[in-house]
């Protein structure tokens, strides 16, 4: 075990007995710092937008003092989570993984919804963008992986439905043209009754746009590429957080939903989202 890893675990143990939970709408997000390293600059450059169609808006999960969100009970629909009064947050962590550059972006929601109306307190959604090299002037997209459900789907033993067990991430090696911020589609031809051909114009070639949707009965809200623009949130990278915030997230108990970029889960997340 490396000294750095051992120190991270020690900090997590130290703060685990002191981490305080506060109201979900009282957590102050981190302001986005000016990027300094190659990793930070790439993350800011490729930061995605989030478009909310269903469920809660994203909220910050932890503040600089290491105080964690208490989330919301899985009742009452979207009451209390349609607006983050102190601002939203997007979290990031990057690393080389099997010779590809992985940029993980994650959003926290105080309540997680499913198409069966079975909601839970706390929900994390995440995506991984895969690049060839972040140090290049124009890195190449190699793939994208979007979270579809909890890493370990809940087993329904008694009830009216059984949630389909599927991969935690939808994986693809190409991003659809409409998945980029600002892109517009124009119909140029008709292939069949329900199929058309399009020209795509405008838009970014680095910033993607993401939304949440239900894919099957009983599923949790899953990430998908959006066809309309969303909003950017302030990005805070793992290494830019305070020690207290990292330790709190490392030791946090968010129930069924796990922090995808914590020291315990980061490598597992990259493995589950590997699209090649």
Steps between C-alpha positions, in 0.01 A plus 500: 500500500642842404558770757252727318227232504567423865480869588167533312356207694628647826331832422176321412506316832584821685213698349247216495421560866474876449320532165179693556188481286311821431187587304532432128435866412756635749809344339722768345654380172865553415570787262671378184874571539717620216647188337876459537599145410449323166236282666308799636514692171372200305215445747386862470529487122289185471258572786147388401170679540213343692144539374232409755186347352400277791581474868696742714757752392854424613614618843840518670577196713767643732640837599855613571464421871413137423132532587291257294153540356220321679308450176122469482255225585384297202148644523324813383609501139742780410394714795802678644736417214394698194755773574835501681492832689876518553587366157565159349829313465668260261780279633794370303793262524742396227764233453670276246324165473628229266681758285190719462434830676182472707313810617222415743230763557233448767188669629330450836121505542332508842240249381512218247196414287392194307223449244314288757477795742733327745729784610804496727692753703827598320588427138822535301518514122827500311659490159850417382651662193794314348776690320828407334714761677391811695834672433433529125367826357202311357444172687289236326181359647536124525177421680241594757331303779178621665365360825173308474427394856662414831823301485318224689131507400258453784346154517122519524383188681140599555309745284321555174808518280856382474760751384696372202861427586726663245838663460559801727628701200390549142823488300571638157806581295344792311300800621186578295512840325201627698685416821710814470396834648339733249463250213190535284354244261336575164299237312642448150330177392263219586613138513171340606177593675671565832863545397667814369846622413638814658767762464658615825629852542649727761582391849804404697744226418607452862205570734231234519146534633342240725150436634323233704235260376331168577598217268293209638225441755639498850828663400666789677547824311780436251731744326470551125623756249257790481360664186478841661735710703517482876705692753859493615575458870816603683751217465708387796761232441585242765848639557365856530273417794599558858633205699185515712272474196690205351508318831126557549417360155733203555317407818150610398208259516257596223310176526448316173672768292880519526735792436643392162828693532598430862828325572313175564286516182695690233688207346188283519303769317758517222491124465120489484492782244782369276355501145779334301 
